[in-house]
Coordinates of C-alpha atoms and ligand atoms in Angstrom, one line a residue:
M10 CA 86.2 166.6 115.6
A11 CA 84.7 169.8 115.4
G12 CA 82.1 168.3 111.7
V13 CA 80.7 166.3 114.1
A14 CA 80.4 168.9 116.5
G15 CA 78.3 170.9 113.9
R16 CA 76.3 167.8 112.6
L17 CA 75.0 168.0 116.5
A18 CA 74.9 172.3 116.0
R19 CA 72.9 171.6 113.3
L20 CA 70.2 168.7 114.5
W21 CA 69.8 171.1 117.2
C22 CA 68.5 173.9 115.3
S23 CA 66.7 171.3 112.9
G24 CA 64.8 169.7 116.2
A25 CA 65.3 166.6 115.7
L26 CA 66.2 167.7 119.3
S27 CA 64.4 169.0 120.3
S28 CA 62.9 168.0 124.0
P29 CA 60.6 169.0 126.1
L30 CA 62.7 169.7 129.4
Q31 CA 64.5 171.7 127.0
V32 CA 61.6 174.8 126.4
T33 CA 61.9 176.0 130.6
R34 CA 65.9 177.0 129.6
F35 CA 64.3 179.7 127.2
P36 CA 63.5 182.0 129.4
A37 CA 61.9 183.5 125.4
L38 CA 60.1 180.0 125.0
Q39 CA 56.9 181.7 127.0
L40 CA 52.7 181.2 124.9
H41 CA 50.5 183.6 125.2
L42 CA 47.1 182.7 125.3
C43 CA 45.1 185.8 124.4
G44 CA 44.7 186.7 120.7
P45 CA 47.0 188.2 118.5
A46 CA 47.2 192.6 118.8
M47 CA 48.0 195.1 116.3
R48 CA 49.9 196.6 118.7
A49 CA 51.4 194.2 121.4
S50 CA 51.0 196.7 125.0
Q51 CA 53.6 195.1 127.6
E52 CA 51.3 193.1 129.1
D53 CA 50.6 191.4 126.3
F54 CA 54.2 190.6 126.2
E55 CA 54.6 189.5 129.8
N56 CA 51.1 187.8 129.9
A57 CA 53.0 185.7 126.2
T58 CA 56.2 185.7 128.6
N59 CA 54.5 183.7 131.9
Q60 CA 52.9 181.6 130.0
V61 CA 55.8 179.2 128.8
K62 CA 55.1 176.2 131.2
L63 CA 51.3 176.0 130.1
L64 CA 52.7 174.8 126.6
K65 CA 52.9 170.5 127.0
K66 CA 54.0 169.7 123.0
D67 CA 57.7 171.7 122.9
P68 CA 57.1 173.6 119.4
G69 CA 60.5 172.7 117.5
N70 CA 64.3 174.0 118.1
E71 CA 63.5 175.9 114.6
V72 CA 60.4 177.5 117.2
K73 CA 61.9 178.2 120.1
L74 CA 65.2 180.2 118.0
K75 CA 63.3 182.3 116.6
L76 CA 60.6 182.8 120.1
Y77 CA 64.3 183.8 122.2
A78 CA 65.6 186.0 119.1
L79 CA 62.8 188.0 119.7
Y80 CA 62.7 187.9 123.2
K81 CA 66.1 189.4 123.5
Q82 CA 65.5 191.9 120.6
A83 CA 62.0 193.5 122.5
T84 CA 63.9 193.3 126.4
E85 CA 67.5 194.2 125.2
G86 CA 67.4 195.7 121.3
P87 CA 69.8 194.4 119.3
C88 CA 72.5 192.1 118.8
N89 CA 75.3 193.0 121.7
V90 CA 77.7 190.7 122.9
P91 CA 80.5 188.7 121.1
K92 CA 79.6 186.2 119.4
P93 CA 79.6 182.8 121.3
G94 CA 82.7 179.8 120.1
V95 CA 82.5 177.3 117.7
L96 CA 82.4 174.6 119.6
D97 CA 79.7 176.1 122.5
F98 CA 77.0 175.5 118.8
I99 CA 73.4 175.2 121.0
N100 CA 75.0 179.2 122.7
K101 CA 76.1 180.1 119.4
A102 CA 72.9 178.6 117.3
K103 CA 71.2 181.5 119.7
W104 CA 73.2 184.2 119.5
D105 CA 73.2 184.3 114.8
A106 CA 69.4 183.7 115.6
W107 CA 69.1 187.5 117.8
N108 CA 71.5 188.8 115.8
A109 CA 69.8 187.8 112.4
L110 CA 67.4 190.8 113.4
G111 CA 69.7 193.2 112.6
S112 CA 68.4 196.8 114.3
L113 CA 65.0 195.4 114.1
P114 CA 62.8 198.4 116.4
K115 CA 62.1 196.6 119.9
E116 CA 58.4 197.3 119.1
T117 CA 58.2 194.8 116.0
A118 CA 60.1 193.0 118.0
R119 CA 57.5 192.4 121.2
H120 CA 54.4 192.5 118.4
N121 CA 56.0 189.7 116.5
Y122 CA 56.4 188.0 119.7
V123 CA 53.5 188.0 121.0
D124 CA 52.0 186.9 117.3
L125 CA 54.3 184.0 117.5
V126 CA 53.3 182.7 120.3
S127 CA 49.4 184.0 119.9
S128 CA 49.7 181.0 116.1
L129 CA 51.0 178.5 118.5
S130 CA 48.6 178.8 121.4
A131 CA 46.1 178.5 118.0
S132 CA 47.7 175.6 116.7
S133 CA 48.0 173.7 119.7
E134 CA 45.7 174.4 121.4
S135 CA 44.1 170.7 121.3
S136 CA 47.8 169.6 123.6
I137 CA 47.6 172.4 125.7
Q138 CA 46.7 170.9 128.8
V139 CA 47.1 173.0 132.5
T140 CA 48.9 170.3 134.7
P141 CA 49.7 170.9 138.5
A142 CA 54.0 171.0 139.1
A143 CA 54.0 167.6 140.5
D144 CA 52.2 166.5 137.1
R145 CA 55.2 167.6 135.0
K146 CA 58.0 165.0 134.2
Q147 CA 60.6 168.0 135.5
P148 CA 63.8 166.8 136.2
G149 CA 64.3 166.4 139.9
S150 CA 60.2 165.6 139.9
D151 CA 58.2 162.9 139.0
A152 CA 61.1 161.3 136.9
L153 CA 62.3 159.6 140.0
V154 CA 60.1 157.7 142.5
V155 CA 60.5 156.9 146.2
T156 CA 58.1 155.0 148.5
S157 CA 59.0 153.3 151.9
Q158 CA 56.8 151.2 153.0
D159 CA 56.5 147.1 155.0
G160 CA 60.5 148.1 155.9
I161 CA 61.3 148.4 151.6
T162 CA 62.4 151.8 150.0
T163 CA 61.7 151.2 146.7
I164 CA 63.6 153.8 144.4
T165 CA 61.2 153.6 140.5
L166 CA 62.5 154.8 137.5
N167 CA 59.3 156.8 136.5
R168 CA 60.1 157.6 132.6
P169 CA 58.1 154.7 131.4
D170 CA 57.5 157.0 127.9
K171 CA 62.2 156.9 126.4
K172 CA 62.2 153.9 128.0
N173 CA 63.2 155.5 131.6
A174 CA 66.5 156.8 130.6
L175 CA 68.8 158.6 132.5
T176 CA 68.5 161.9 131.9
T177 CA 71.0 164.1 134.2
Q178 CA 68.8 165.5 136.5
M179 CA 68.4 161.8 137.5
Y180 CA 71.2 160.4 138.2
H181 CA 71.4 163.6 140.5
D182 CA 68.5 162.3 142.0
I183 CA 69.9 158.8 142.3
M184 CA 72.3 159.4 144.6
L185 CA 69.7 161.7 147.1
A186 CA 67.3 159.0 146.5
L187 CA 70.0 156.1 147.4
E188 CA 72.0 158.4 150.6
A189 CA 68.4 159.0 151.8
A190 CA 68.0 155.3 152.1
S191 CA 71.6 154.6 153.9
K192 CA 69.7 156.9 156.2
D193 CA 66.1 155.6 156.7
D194 CA 64.6 153.0 159.4
S195 CA 63.8 150.6 155.3
A196 CA 65.3 147.5 155.7
I197 CA 66.2 146.9 152.2
T198 CA 66.4 149.0 149.3
V199 CA 65.0 148.3 145.9
L200 CA 65.7 150.5 142.2
T201 CA 62.7 149.2 139.5
G202 CA 61.6 150.6 136.4
N203 CA 57.8 151.6 135.9
G204 CA 56.6 150.6 132.7
D205 CA 57.9 148.0 130.2
Y206 CA 61.4 148.7 130.5
Y207 CA 63.6 149.0 133.2
C208 CA 65.9 151.3 132.6
S209 CA 67.1 152.4 128.3
G210 CA 70.4 153.4 130.1
N211 CA 72.1 157.0 129.6
D212 CA 69.4 159.2 128.2
L213 CA 71.5 160.1 124.7
T214 CA 70.0 163.8 124.0
N215 CA 72.9 164.4 127.6
F216 CA 75.2 165.3 124.5
T217 CA 74.1 167.0 124.2
D218 CA 73.4 169.7 126.7
I219 CA 76.1 171.7 126.0
P220 CA 78.2 173.8 128.5
P221 CA 79.9 177.3 128.0
G222 CA 82.5 175.4 128.4
G223 CA 82.4 173.3 125.2
V224 CA 82.3 169.3 124.7
E225 CA 85.2 168.8 126.9
E226 CA 83.9 171.1 129.7
K227 CA 80.5 168.5 129.2
A228 CA 82.8 165.3 129.1
R229 CA 85.0 166.4 132.8
S230 CA 81.8 166.8 134.0
G231 CA 79.9 163.5 132.6
A232 CA 82.8 162.4 134.2
V233 CA 83.0 163.1 137.8
L234 CA 79.1 163.0 137.6
L235 CA 79.2 159.6 136.0
R236 CA 82.5 158.7 139.0
D237 CA 80.3 159.8 141.5
F238 CA 76.7 157.8 140.7
V239 CA 78.3 154.4 140.8
D240 CA 80.0 155.0 144.1
R241 CA 77.0 155.2 146.0
F242 CA 76.1 151.7 145.1
I243 CA 79.5 150.8 146.0
D244 CA 78.8 152.3 149.7
F245 CA 75.8 151.9 149.7
P246 CA 75.0 149.4 153.9
K247 CA 72.2 148.0 153.1
P248 CA 71.0 144.8 151.1
L249 CA 69.7 146.3 147.5
V250 CA 67.2 144.7 145.5
A251 CA 67.7 145.3 141.3
V252 CA 63.1 143.7 140.2
V253 CA 64.3 144.2 136.7
N254 CA 61.0 144.5 134.9
G255 CA 61.6 145.1 131.0
P256 CA 65.3 145.2 129.4
A257 CA 67.8 146.7 130.9
V258 CA 70.3 149.0 128.9
G259 CA 73.8 150.3 129.4
I260 CA 74.6 151.6 132.6
S261 CA 71.3 150.6 134.1
V262 CA 73.0 146.5 134.0
T263 CA 76.0 147.0 133.8
I264 CA 75.7 148.3 138.1
L265 CA 74.0 145.1 137.4
G266 CA 77.2 144.2 139.5
L267 CA 77.1 146.2 142.0
F268 CA 73.8 145.6 143.4
D269 CA 72.9 142.2 146.0
I270 CA 69.8 140.4 144.5
V271 CA 68.8 140.3 140.6
Y272 CA 65.5 139.8 140.4
A273 CA 63.9 139.7 136.1
T274 CA 61.0 138.4 135.0
D275 CA 62.0 136.1 132.0
R276 CA 60.7 139.3 128.8
A277 CA 63.7 141.6 130.6
T278 CA 67.2 141.5 128.8
F279 CA 70.5 142.5 129.7
H280 CA 72.5 144.7 126.7
T281 CA 75.8 146.6 127.2
P282 CA 76.4 147.9 123.4
F283 CA 79.3 150.2 124.3
S284 CA 81.4 149.3 121.4
H285 CA 78.4 149.9 119.1
L286 CA 78.3 154.0 121.1
G287 CA 82.3 154.3 120.5
Q288 CA 82.2 154.1 124.0
S289 CA 84.1 151.6 127.3
P290 CA 82.3 150.0 130.3
E291 CA 81.7 151.8 133.5
G292 CA 80.1 150.9 137.2
C293 CA 83.0 148.6 137.7
S294 CA 82.2 145.8 134.8
S295 CA 85.1 145.5 133.5
Y296 CA 85.6 144.4 137.1
T297 CA 82.3 142.4 137.8
F298 CA 81.7 141.5 134.6
P299 CA 84.8 138.4 134.1
K300 CA 84.3 138.4 138.2
I301 CA 81.1 136.8 137.7
M302 CA 80.3 135.3 134.3
G303 CA 84.1 134.3 133.4
P304 CA 86.0 136.6 131.3
S305 CA 85.3 135.3 127.7
K306 CA 82.1 134.9 128.8
A307 CA 82.5 138.9 130.0
T308 CA 83.7 140.2 126.9
E309 CA 81.0 138.8 124.1
M310 CA 78.8 140.8 126.7
L311 CA 81.4 144.4 127.1
V312 CA 83.1 144.1 124.0
F313 CA 80.7 142.6 121.5
G314 CA 78.0 144.0 122.7
K315 CA 75.9 140.5 122.9
K316 CA 72.8 140.8 124.4
L317 CA 71.6 137.9 127.1
T318 CA 68.3 137.3 127.8
A319 CA 67.1 136.9 132.4
R320 CA 68.3 132.6 131.6
E321 CA 70.9 134.0 130.0
A322 CA 72.3 136.4 132.3
C323 CA 71.0 134.6 135.4
T324 CA 72.8 130.8 133.6
Q325 CA 75.9 133.7 134.6
G326 CA 75.5 135.1 137.7
L327 CA 74.7 138.3 136.4
V328 CA 71.1 137.7 137.4
T329 CA 69.6 135.5 141.0
E330 CA 66.1 134.1 139.8
V331 CA 63.9 135.0 136.5
F332 CA 60.5 134.9 137.2
P333 CA 57.9 134.0 134.8
D334 CA 56.8 137.5 133.2
S335 CA 52.7 137.1 134.3
T336 CA 53.4 136.6 138.4
F337 CA 57.1 138.0 138.1
Q338 CA 55.5 141.7 140.6
K339 CA 53.4 139.5 143.0
E340 CA 56.4 136.7 143.5
V341 CA 59.0 139.0 144.0
W342 CA 57.7 141.7 146.2
V343 CA 56.8 138.5 148.5
R344 CA 59.5 137.1 148.6
L345 CA 61.5 141.1 149.6
K346 CA 58.6 141.8 152.2
A347 CA 59.5 138.3 154.1
Y348 CA 63.9 139.6 153.3
S349 CA 63.2 142.8 155.1
K350 CA 61.4 140.9 158.1
L351 CA 64.8 139.6 158.9
P352 CA 66.5 142.0 161.8
P353 CA 68.1 144.9 159.7
N354 CA 71.6 145.2 162.0
A355 CA 72.8 141.4 160.9
M356 CA 71.9 142.1 157.0
R357 CA 73.9 145.4 156.9
I358 CA 76.4 143.6 158.8
S359 CA 76.2 140.8 156.9
K360 CA 76.5 142.4 153.9
Q361 CA 79.6 144.7 154.3
V362 CA 81.2 141.3 155.2
I363 CA 80.4 140.2 151.7
R364 CA 81.0 143.4 150.1
N365 CA 83.7 145.2 152.1
T366 CA 87.2 143.6 151.2
E367 CA 86.6 145.0 147.0
K368 CA 85.4 148.4 147.8
E369 CA 88.9 150.1 147.5
K370 CA 89.9 148.4 144.4
L371 CA 85.9 149.1 143.1
H372 CA 86.2 152.1 143.6
A373 CA 89.8 152.9 141.9
I374 CA 88.3 150.7 139.0
N375 CA 85.1 153.3 139.1
A376 CA 87.6 156.8 138.3
E377 CA 89.4 154.2 135.8
E378 CA 86.7 153.9 134.0
S379 CA 85.5 157.2 134.0
N380 CA 88.4 158.3 133.1
I381 CA 88.1 156.4 129.8
L382 CA 85.1 157.6 129.1
R383 CA 85.4 161.1 129.4
E384 CA 88.2 160.8 126.5
R385 CA 85.9 157.8 125.0
W386 CA 82.8 161.4 124.7
L387 CA 85.7 163.2 122.8
S388 CA 85.9 160.5 119.9
D389 CA 84.3 160.2 116.2
E390 CA 83.7 157.4 117.2
C391 CA 81.3 158.3 119.7
M392 CA 79.8 161.8 118.2
N393 CA 78.5 160.7 115.4
A394 CA 76.2 157.3 117.4
V395 CA 74.6 159.6 119.0
V396 CA 74.0 162.0 116.4
S397 CA 73.2 158.8 114.4
F398 CA 70.3 157.8 117.3
L399 CA 69.3 161.4 117.9
S400 CA 68.2 161.6 114.5
K401 CA 66.5 158.5 114.2
K402 CA 68.9 156.6 112.3
A403 CA 69.7 154.9 114.3
K404 CA 68.6 151.9 117.2
L405 CA 70.2 149.2 119.2
Ligands
LIG512 C1 76.6 160.7 133.7 C2 76.9 160.2 132.5 C3 77.0 159.2 133.0 C4 77.0 158.1 131.4 C5 77.3 156.9 131.5 C6 76.9 156.1 130.2 C7 76.3 154.7 130.1 C8 76.3 154.2 128.6 C9 75.2 153.4 128.8 O1 73.6 153.5 129.4 S1 75.2 152.8 126.9 C10 73.6 153.0 126.7 C11 72.5 154.6 125.5 N1 71.2 153.8 125.7 C12 71.4 153.6 124.2 O2 71.6 153.4 123.6 C13 70.0 153.2 123.6 C14 69.2 154.2 122.8 N2 67.3 153.5 122.4 C15 67.2 152.6 121.8 O3 68.5 151.6 121.5 C16 66.2 152.2 121.8 O4 64.6 153.7 122.2 C17 65.8 151.0 122.9 C18 65.9 149.7 122.1 C19 65.9 151.7 123.8 C20 64.0 150.9 122.5 O5 62.5 151.0 121.5 P1 62.0 150.6 121.5 O6 61.5 151.2 119.5 O7 61.0 150.1 121.9 O8 60.8 152.7 121.4 P2 61.9 153.7 120.9 O9 63.1 153.7 120.5 O10 60.3 154.0 120.4 O11 62.2 154.5 122.3 C21 60.7 155.3 122.5 C22 61.1 156.7 122.5 O12 62.8 157.0 124.2 C23 64.0 156.7 124.4 N3 65.0 157.0 123.9 C24 65.1 155.2 124.3 N4 66.3 155.5 125.1 C25 66.7 156.4 124.7 C26 67.8 156.4 125.5 N5 68.9 155.6 125.8 N6 67.8 157.5 125.1 C27 67.1 159.2 125.0 N7 66.3 159.5 124.6 C28 65.7 157.4 124.3 C29 63.2 157.5 122.4 O13 63.8 158.4 121.6 C30 61.4 157.0 122.2 O14 61.4 158.7 122.2 P3 60.8 159.6 120.8 O15 59.2 159.0 121.3 O16 60.9 161.0 121.4 O17 61.1 159.6 119.5

């Protein structure tokens, strides 16, 4: 366990786990756009610390650690806080970097900080782009797009460059979007993806954001979030439609059993590689999949990770209808617009009649699956799979 945690820590420090979003977690990682200064003034230093969001490209964790350490040294002097525990590997890496500066004077640290950001700015000038806040892929902003039109509220996963992998923030945002959609005046709610993928499942870098309570705390809070997230789908009161615009992986597949209709392009595939990842089924799929497709087909998917084509998924009842990719969007939206004109209360009540008898059972299954998965996340099997993916050694 500690061994795998250590490997994750080393990857983090080496930059292999870098992500643009991590930049904003470092108050010290700020970009200075002025030229190098012989002696950095307080103003130069503050300018540098105010420009971090202009840095388009993540400079990597090694540089971020250096900047962090110099910032702390420049503002607080030599490292003066207790060493974090071994499992708290991110804070420990930061502490190590700061502590390594020993008794370097504050002024020198400030000067080195400004020099470092100046060199970063010079070497990455072409990648620096001032983007309006609304155009940034920030948590809580445009990784999820919600629109409402023609009686349809559409929730679009919008991280096409990451195959619409779900960040922690996106789970929260989807819950909020579902909550709002349940109360708005639309008749139907749609979940879809932007780009060539529908969704590649849980963002595996979620596993690297370890809180002060360590990996156990991370697993516990992940299980709570998972349970809350799936609960929203179980309880969603209106017709819920998945417009599966491309391949779907992991949790984006399992929760399809909780949707009322699933339309898929013939380019879509359905993949739940839980054993490969040292994980176990969620999204109530341990119950809905055997019910939908029979236990042995469900076992092929959920235990052996068999990837289904859209047509296979349709034959097995997971998908309602498959459309040629060339006409997918047009045909699906024409169909949904027609459905959205039906009396909304009648649709809502009919859904409840169909679904309500199962609700209690589904909540209990969700709780159980989330608990089991919490244990799985702490296993070496799971940690090794995540490390392999993040170090680019493995992909599905
Ligand atoms: C609250 C917590 C709840 C948790 C619930 C648990 C859920 C379980 C699951 O969802 S399990 C499924 C997890 N998903 C995966 O294992 C998929 C991993 N991704 C891949 O194997 C591949 O990326 C692919 C097959 C989806 C696509 O391969 P392709 O070669 O076409 O594209 P790239 O690999 O180059 O992907 C482009 C960039 O997107 C990044 N990315 C894709 N998927 C994920 C992901 N799930 N997590 C994190 N990052 C992902 C990929 O790393 C590339 O990034 P880069 O351009 O920076 O290299």
